[in-house]
Amino acid sequence: MPPSAQPAPFPAPATPGHGKLLTMSDTDLAKLEADRHRIRDSYLRPAADRPASTARGLHHTALISSDVEQTVRFYQDLLGFPLTELIENRDYPGSSHFFFDIGNGNLLAFFDLPGLDLGPYAEVLGGLHHMAISVDPARWDELVARLAEAGVEHSVHSGVSVYFKDPDGARIELIADPLGEMYGTKVL
């Protein structure tokens, strides 16, 4: 199998003295499926039987920006998410904390950390796979076209999702399905 076609490695469960990486070919898929069904059967309640959430919603998700102005141009000018505030980060003097309106009272936030060598921050600061932002279906095609016009590499899936990376490498999805639904399946 060519290197580019090999399954992505996954860390092995934390066992003292063991640092082996697993690949999907090493994984017992039948066991994973059985575990998924067991967990679903044990914890997933019918919608009518679920208690109300104690949360009001996602206040904001915070990512890291290597360049404040570049990030503002990308999210506000290209994607149409208005910048709502730009303040000093209380935890890191000289750093900015800034916010974009992504609709329905939800915010997308960023920090820049000038003078701090982050290296490949995605690997050392967290495990974000991607962030999906709901957009109006009437605007989805326009946003996909804007990405193309700006030369942003992107991938369209299922006719309602487009995936791309922001200037700092965070993987973003714009999805035109209704909130609480994904590809025709109710998820809320």
PDB file of C-alpha atoms in Angstrom:
ATOM      1  CA  MET A   1       0.000   0.000   0.000  1.00  0.00           C
ATOM      2  CA  PRO A   2       1.516   3.424  -0.916  1.00  0.00           C
ATOM      3  CA  PRO A   3       2.293   5.679   2.102  1.00  0.00           C
ATOM      4  CA  SER A   4      -0.477   8.146   1.174  1.00  0.00           C
ATOM      5  CA  ALA A   5      -3.062   5.333   1.204  1.00  0.00           C
ATOM      6  CA  GLN A   6      -2.119   3.924   4.609  1.00  0.00           C
ATOM      7  CA  PRO A   7      -4.694   4.315   7.380  1.00  0.00           C
ATOM      8  CA  ALA A   8      -4.101   7.234   9.736  1.00  0.00           C
ATOM      9  CA  PRO A   9      -2.530   6.165  13.042  1.00  0.00           C
ATOM     10  CA  PHE A  10      -4.503   6.519  16.260  1.00  0.00           C
ATOM     11  CA  PRO A  11      -2.884   6.610  19.694  1.00  0.00           C
ATOM     12  CA  ALA A  12      -3.167   3.363  21.598  1.00  0.00           C
ATOM     13  CA  PRO A  13      -5.058   3.445  24.900  1.00  0.00           C
ATOM     14  CA  ALA A  14      -2.895   4.785  27.718  1.00  0.00           C
ATOM     15  CA  THR A  15      -1.161   1.757  29.200  1.00  0.00           C
ATOM     16  CA  PRO A  16       1.947   2.218  31.317  1.00  0.00           C
ATOM     17  CA  GLY A  17       5.039   1.362  29.295  1.00  0.00           C
ATOM     18  CA  HIS A  18       3.196   1.051  25.989  1.00  0.00           C
ATOM     19  CA  GLY A  19       3.503   3.688  23.293  1.00  0.00           C
ATOM     20  CA  LYS A  20       2.400   1.672  20.250  1.00  0.00           C
ATOM     21  CA  LEU A  21       0.316   3.457  17.643  1.00  0.00           C
ATOM     22  CA  LEU A  22      -2.694   1.624  16.274  1.00  0.00           C
ATOM     23  CA  THR A  23      -3.992   1.855  12.742  1.00  0.00           C
ATOM     24  CA  MET A  24      -7.574   1.259  11.677  1.00  0.00           C
ATOM     25  CA  SER A  25      -6.452  -2.106  10.267  1.00  0.00           C
ATOM     26  CA  ASP A  26      -5.354  -3.073  13.826  1.00  0.00           C
ATOM     27  CA  THR A  27      -8.743  -2.117  15.253  1.00  0.00           C
ATOM     28  CA  ASP A  28     -11.538  -4.611  15.909  1.00  0.00           C
ATOM     29  CA  LEU A  29     -14.311  -2.841  13.998  1.00  0.00           C
ATOM     30  CA  ALA A  30     -16.966  -5.327  15.139  1.00  0.00           C
ATOM     31  CA  LYS A  31     -16.118  -4.562  18.778  1.00  0.00           C
ATOM     32  CA  LEU A  32     -16.271  -0.821  18.104  1.00  0.00           C
ATOM     33  CA  GLU A  33     -19.701  -1.250  16.506  1.00  0.00           C
ATOM     34  CA  ALA A  34     -20.903  -3.369  19.448  1.00  0.00           C
ATOM     35  CA  ASP A  35     -19.620  -0.737  21.896  1.00  0.00           C
ATOM     36  CA  ARG A  36     -21.368   2.020  19.948  1.00  0.00           C
ATOM     37  CA  HIS A  37     -24.672   0.089  20.087  1.00  0.00           C
ATOM     38  CA  ARG A  38     -24.241  -0.658  23.798  1.00  0.00           C
ATOM     39  CA  ILE A  39     -23.578   3.000  24.606  1.00  0.00           C
ATOM     40  CA  ARG A  40     -26.453   4.159  22.392  1.00  0.00           C
ATOM     41  CA  ASP A  41     -28.855   1.667  23.995  1.00  0.00           C
ATOM     42  CA  SER A  42     -27.697   2.614  27.507  1.00  0.00           C
ATOM     43  CA  TYR A  43     -27.679   6.399  27.252  1.00  0.00           C
ATOM     44  CA  LEU A  44     -29.664   7.685  24.279  1.00  0.00           C
ATOM     45  CA  ARG A  45     -33.208   8.563  25.308  1.00  0.00           C
ATOM     46  CA  PRO A  46     -36.137   9.183  22.968  1.00  0.00           C
ATOM     47  CA  ALA A  47     -36.562  12.915  22.342  1.00  0.00           C
ATOM     48  CA  ALA A  48     -39.765  13.033  24.414  1.00  0.00           C
ATOM     49  CA  ASP A  49     -37.958  11.499  27.422  1.00  0.00           C
ATOM     50  CA  ARG A  50     -34.850  13.702  27.366  1.00  0.00           C
ATOM     51  CA  PRO A  51     -34.489  16.285  30.100  1.00  0.00           C
ATOM     52  CA  ALA A  52     -33.986  19.897  29.100  1.00  0.00           C
ATOM     53  CA  SER A  53     -30.339  20.828  28.728  1.00  0.00           C
ATOM     54  CA  THR A  54     -28.737  22.817  31.513  1.00  0.00           C
ATOM     55  CA  ALA A  55     -26.924  24.872  28.845  1.00  0.00           C
ATOM     56  CA  ARG A  56     -28.324  27.836  26.943  1.00  0.00           C
ATOM     57  CA  GLY A  57     -26.108  27.262  23.905  1.00  0.00           C
ATOM     58  CA  LEU A  58     -22.537  27.553  22.737  1.00  0.00           C
ATOM     59  CA  HIS A  59     -21.320  30.991  23.757  1.00  0.00           C
ATOM     60  CA  HIS A  60     -18.171  30.904  21.659  1.00  0.00           C
ATOM     61  CA  THR A  61     -15.492  28.645  20.305  1.00  0.00           C
ATOM     62  CA  ALA A  62     -11.978  30.099  20.488  1.00  0.00           C
ATOM     63  CA  LEU A  63      -9.245  29.361  17.969  1.00  0.00           C
ATOM     64  CA  ILE A  64      -5.749  30.774  17.555  1.00  0.00           C
ATOM     65  CA  SER A  65      -4.849  33.381  14.952  1.00  0.00           C
ATOM     66  CA  SER A  66      -1.320  34.004  13.706  1.00  0.00           C
ATOM     67  CA  ASP A  67      -2.365  37.328  12.156  1.00  0.00           C
ATOM     68  CA  VAL A  68      -5.338  39.345  13.454  1.00  0.00           C
ATOM     69  CA  GLU A  69      -5.906  41.367  10.291  1.00  0.00           C
ATOM     70  CA  GLN A  70      -5.634  38.322   8.000  1.00  0.00           C
ATOM     71  CA  THR A  71      -8.158  36.489  10.200  1.00  0.00           C
ATOM     72  CA  VAL A  72     -10.553  39.470  10.111  1.00  0.00           C
ATOM     73  CA  ARG A  73     -10.300  39.690   6.330  1.00  0.00           C
ATOM     74  CA  PHE A  74     -10.979  35.939   5.993  1.00  0.00           C
ATOM     75  CA  TYR A  75     -13.934  35.645   8.376  1.00  0.00           C
ATOM     76  CA  GLN A  76     -15.550  39.070   7.883  1.00  0.00           C
ATOM     77  CA  ASP A  77     -14.732  40.022   4.311  1.00  0.00           C
ATOM     78  CA  LEU A  78     -14.739  36.566   2.703  1.00  0.00           C
ATOM     79  CA  LEU A  79     -17.245  34.594   4.797  1.00  0.00           C
ATOM     80  CA  GLY A  80     -19.475  37.484   5.923  1.00  0.00           C
ATOM     81  CA  PHE A  81     -19.195  36.970   9.702  1.00  0.00           C
ATOM     82  CA  PRO A  82     -19.149  40.497  11.210  1.00  0.00           C
ATOM     83  CA  LEU A  83     -16.365  41.343  13.658  1.00  0.00           C
ATOM     84  CA  THR A  84     -18.162  42.254  16.903  1.00  0.00           C
ATOM     85  CA  GLU A  85     -15.318  43.059  19.311  1.00  0.00           C
ATOM     86  CA  LEU A  86     -11.528  43.277  19.520  1.00  0.00           C
ATOM     87  CA  ILE A  87     -10.097  43.522  23.051  1.00  0.00           C
ATOM     88  CA  GLU A  88      -6.886  42.721  24.868  1.00  0.00           C
ATOM     89  CA  ASN A  89      -6.580  39.140  26.104  1.00  0.00           C
ATOM     90  CA  ARG A  90      -6.750  39.325  29.904  1.00  0.00           C
ATOM     91  CA  ASP A  91      -4.387  36.348  30.269  1.00  0.00           C
ATOM     92  CA  TYR A  92      -1.580  37.430  27.921  1.00  0.00           C
ATOM     93  CA  PRO A  93      -0.617  41.135  27.772  1.00  0.00           C
ATOM     94  CA  GLY A  94      -0.359  42.380  24.191  1.00  0.00           C
ATOM     95  CA  SER A  95      -2.516  39.543  22.878  1.00  0.00           C
ATOM     96  CA  SER A  96      -5.878  40.208  21.244  1.00  0.00           C
ATOM     97  CA  HIS A  97      -9.158  38.400  21.861  1.00  0.00           C
ATOM     98  CA  PHE A  98     -11.628  39.048  19.057  1.00  0.00           C
ATOM     99  CA  PHE A  99     -15.079  37.839  18.125  1.00  0.00           C
ATOM    100  CA  PHE A 100     -17.223  37.263  15.039  1.00  0.00           C
ATOM    101  CA  ASP A 101     -21.023  36.942  14.901  1.00  0.00           C
ATOM    102  CA  ILE A 102     -21.909  33.552  13.393  1.00  0.00           C
ATOM    103  CA  GLY A 103     -25.663  34.014  13.875  1.00  0.00           C
ATOM    104  CA  ASN A 104     -28.292  33.051  16.453  1.00  0.00           C
ATOM    105  CA  GLY A 105     -26.311  34.703  19.251  1.00  0.00           C
ATOM    106  CA  ASN A 106     -23.280  32.467  18.639  1.00  0.00           C
ATOM    107  CA  LEU A 107     -19.728  33.755  18.475  1.00  0.00           C
ATOM    108  CA  LEU A 108     -16.507  32.539  16.927  1.00  0.00           C
ATOM    109  CA  ALA A 109     -13.522  33.884  18.869  1.00  0.00           C
ATOM    110  CA  PHE A 110      -9.788  34.039  18.293  1.00  0.00           C
ATOM    111  CA  PHE A 111      -6.646  34.774  20.264  1.00  0.00           C
ATOM    112  CA  ASP A 112      -3.368  35.918  18.823  1.00  0.00           C
ATOM    113  CA  LEU A 113      -0.306  35.259  20.956  1.00  0.00           C
ATOM    114  CA  PRO A 114       2.442  37.592  19.688  1.00  0.00           C
ATOM    115  CA  GLY A 115       5.960  36.604  20.628  1.00  0.00           C
ATOM    116  CA  LEU A 116       4.987  33.036  21.475  1.00  0.00           C
ATOM    117  CA  ASP A 117       6.334  30.382  19.104  1.00  0.00           C
ATOM    118  CA  LEU A 118       3.377  28.043  18.794  1.00  0.00           C
ATOM    119  CA  GLY A 119       4.909  25.648  16.311  1.00  0.00           C
ATOM    120  CA  PRO A 120       2.212  23.396  14.891  1.00  0.00           C
ATOM    121  CA  TYR A 121      -0.297  24.622  17.510  1.00  0.00           C
ATOM    122  CA  ALA A 122      -3.043  22.322  16.316  1.00  0.00           C
ATOM    123  CA  GLU A 123      -0.975  19.414  17.599  1.00  0.00           C
ATOM    124  CA  VAL A 124       0.098  20.896  20.920  1.00  0.00           C
ATOM    125  CA  LEU A 125      -2.881  22.943  22.049  1.00  0.00           C
ATOM    126  CA  GLY A 126      -5.871  20.814  21.288  1.00  0.00           C
ATOM    127  CA  GLY A 127      -7.693  18.248  19.297  1.00  0.00           C
ATOM    128  CA  LEU A 128     -10.058  20.214  17.058  1.00  0.00           C
ATOM    129  CA  HIS A 129     -11.154  18.128  14.080  1.00  0.00           C
ATOM    130  CA  HIS A 130     -13.389  20.747  12.500  1.00  0.00           C
ATOM    131  CA  MET A 131     -15.978  23.337  13.393  1.00  0.00           C
ATOM    132  CA  ALA A 132     -19.309  23.263  11.543  1.00  0.00           C
ATOM    133  CA  ILE A 133     -21.090  26.581  11.127  1.00  0.00           C
ATOM    134  CA  SER A 134     -24.716  26.630   9.998  1.00  0.00           C
ATOM    135  CA  VAL A 135     -25.459  28.927   7.064  1.00  0.00           C
ATOM    136  CA  ASP A 136     -28.675  29.816   5.255  1.00  0.00           C
ATOM    137  CA  PRO A 137     -29.161  27.483   2.260  1.00  0.00           C
ATOM    138  CA  ALA A 138     -29.859  30.565   0.107  1.00  0.00           C
ATOM    139  CA  ARG A 139     -26.324  31.851   0.855  1.00  0.00           C
ATOM    140  CA  TRP A 140     -24.441  28.522   0.727  1.00  0.00           C
ATOM    141  CA  ASP A 141     -23.759  28.531  -3.044  1.00  0.00           C
ATOM    142  CA  GLU A 142     -22.591  32.146  -2.818  1.00  0.00           C
ATOM    143  CA  LEU A 143     -20.147  31.269  -0.026  1.00  0.00           C
ATOM    144  CA  VAL A 144     -18.781  28.285  -1.958  1.00  0.00           C
ATOM    145  CA  ALA A 145     -18.284  30.569  -4.972  1.00  0.00           C
ATOM    146  CA  ARG A 146     -16.525  33.156  -2.809  1.00  0.00           C
ATOM    147  CA  LEU A 147     -14.134  30.493  -1.504  1.00  0.00           C
ATOM    148  CA  ALA A 148     -13.365  29.446  -5.081  1.00  0.00           C
ATOM    149  CA  GLU A 149     -12.884  33.048  -6.246  1.00  0.00           C
ATOM    150  CA  ALA A 150     -10.499  33.681  -3.346  1.00  0.00           C
ATOM    151  CA  GLY A 151      -8.474  30.586  -4.241  1.00  0.00           C
ATOM    152  CA  VAL A 152      -9.338  28.798  -0.995  1.00  0.00           C
ATOM    153  CA  GLU A 153      -8.975  25.044  -1.468  1.00  0.00           C
ATOM    154  CA  HIS A 154     -12.265  23.428  -0.470  1.00  0.00           C
ATOM    155  CA  SER A 155     -14.256  20.234  -0.745  1.00  0.00           C
ATOM    156  CA  VAL A 156     -18.035  19.988  -1.171  1.00  0.00           C
ATOM    157  CA  HIS A 157     -19.889  17.045   0.383  1.00  0.00           C
ATOM    158  CA  SER A 158     -23.538  15.970   0.104  1.00  0.00           C
ATOM    159  CA  GLY A 159     -24.484  19.205  -1.651  1.00  0.00           C
ATOM    160  CA  VAL A 160     -24.929  21.020   1.680  1.00  0.00           C
ATOM    161  CA  SER A 161     -21.451  21.011   3.258  1.00  0.00           C
ATOM    162  CA  VAL A 162     -18.208  22.664   2.230  1.00  0.00           C
ATOM    163  CA  TYR A 163     -14.957  22.021   4.100  1.00  0.00           C
ATOM    164  CA  PHE A 164     -11.882  24.257   3.981  1.00  0.00           C
ATOM    165  CA  LYS A 165      -9.054  25.506   6.157  1.00  0.00           C
ATOM    166  CA  ASP A 166      -8.791  29.001   7.556  1.00  0.00           C
ATOM    167  CA  PRO A 167      -5.502  30.923   7.246  1.00  0.00           C
ATOM    168  CA  ASP A 168      -4.141  29.162  10.357  1.00  0.00           C
ATOM    169  CA  GLY A 169      -5.139  25.667   9.292  1.00  0.00           C
ATOM    170  CA  ALA A 170      -8.328  25.218  11.357  1.00  0.00           C
ATOM    171  CA  ARG A 171     -10.736  23.011   9.403  1.00  0.00           C
ATOM    172  CA  ILE A 172     -14.096  24.745   8.947  1.00  0.00           C
ATOM    173  CA  GLU A 173     -17.362  23.362   7.578  1.00  0.00           C
ATOM    174  CA  LEU A 174     -20.204  25.548   6.331  1.00  0.00           C
ATOM    175  CA  ILE A 175     -23.365  23.446   6.414  1.00  0.00           C
ATOM    176  CA  ALA A 176     -26.727  24.433   4.932  1.00  0.00           C
ATOM    177  CA  ASP A 177     -28.792  21.784   6.715  1.00  0.00           C
ATOM    178  CA  PRO A 178     -31.239  23.107   9.317  1.00  0.00           C
ATOM    179  CA  LEU A 179     -29.928  23.446  12.857  1.00  0.00           C
ATOM    180  CA  GLY A 180     -30.397  20.122  14.631  1.00  0.00           C
ATOM    181  CA  GLU A 181     -30.240  18.142  11.375  1.00  0.00           C
ATOM    182  CA  MET A 182     -27.337  16.632   9.466  1.00  0.00           C
ATOM    183  CA  TYR A 183     -27.678  15.160   5.987  1.00  0.00           C
ATOM    184  CA  GLY A 184     -31.359  14.419   6.554  1.00  0.00           C
ATOM    185  CA  THR A 185     -30.917  12.887  10.015  1.00  0.00           C
ATOM    186  CA  LYS A 186     -32.236  14.657  13.101  1.00  0.00           C
ATOM    187  CA  VAL A 187     -29.362  15.030  15.558  1.00  0.00           C
ATOM    188  CA  LEU A 188     -31.157  17.226  18.096  1.00  0.00           C
TER     189      LEU A 188
END
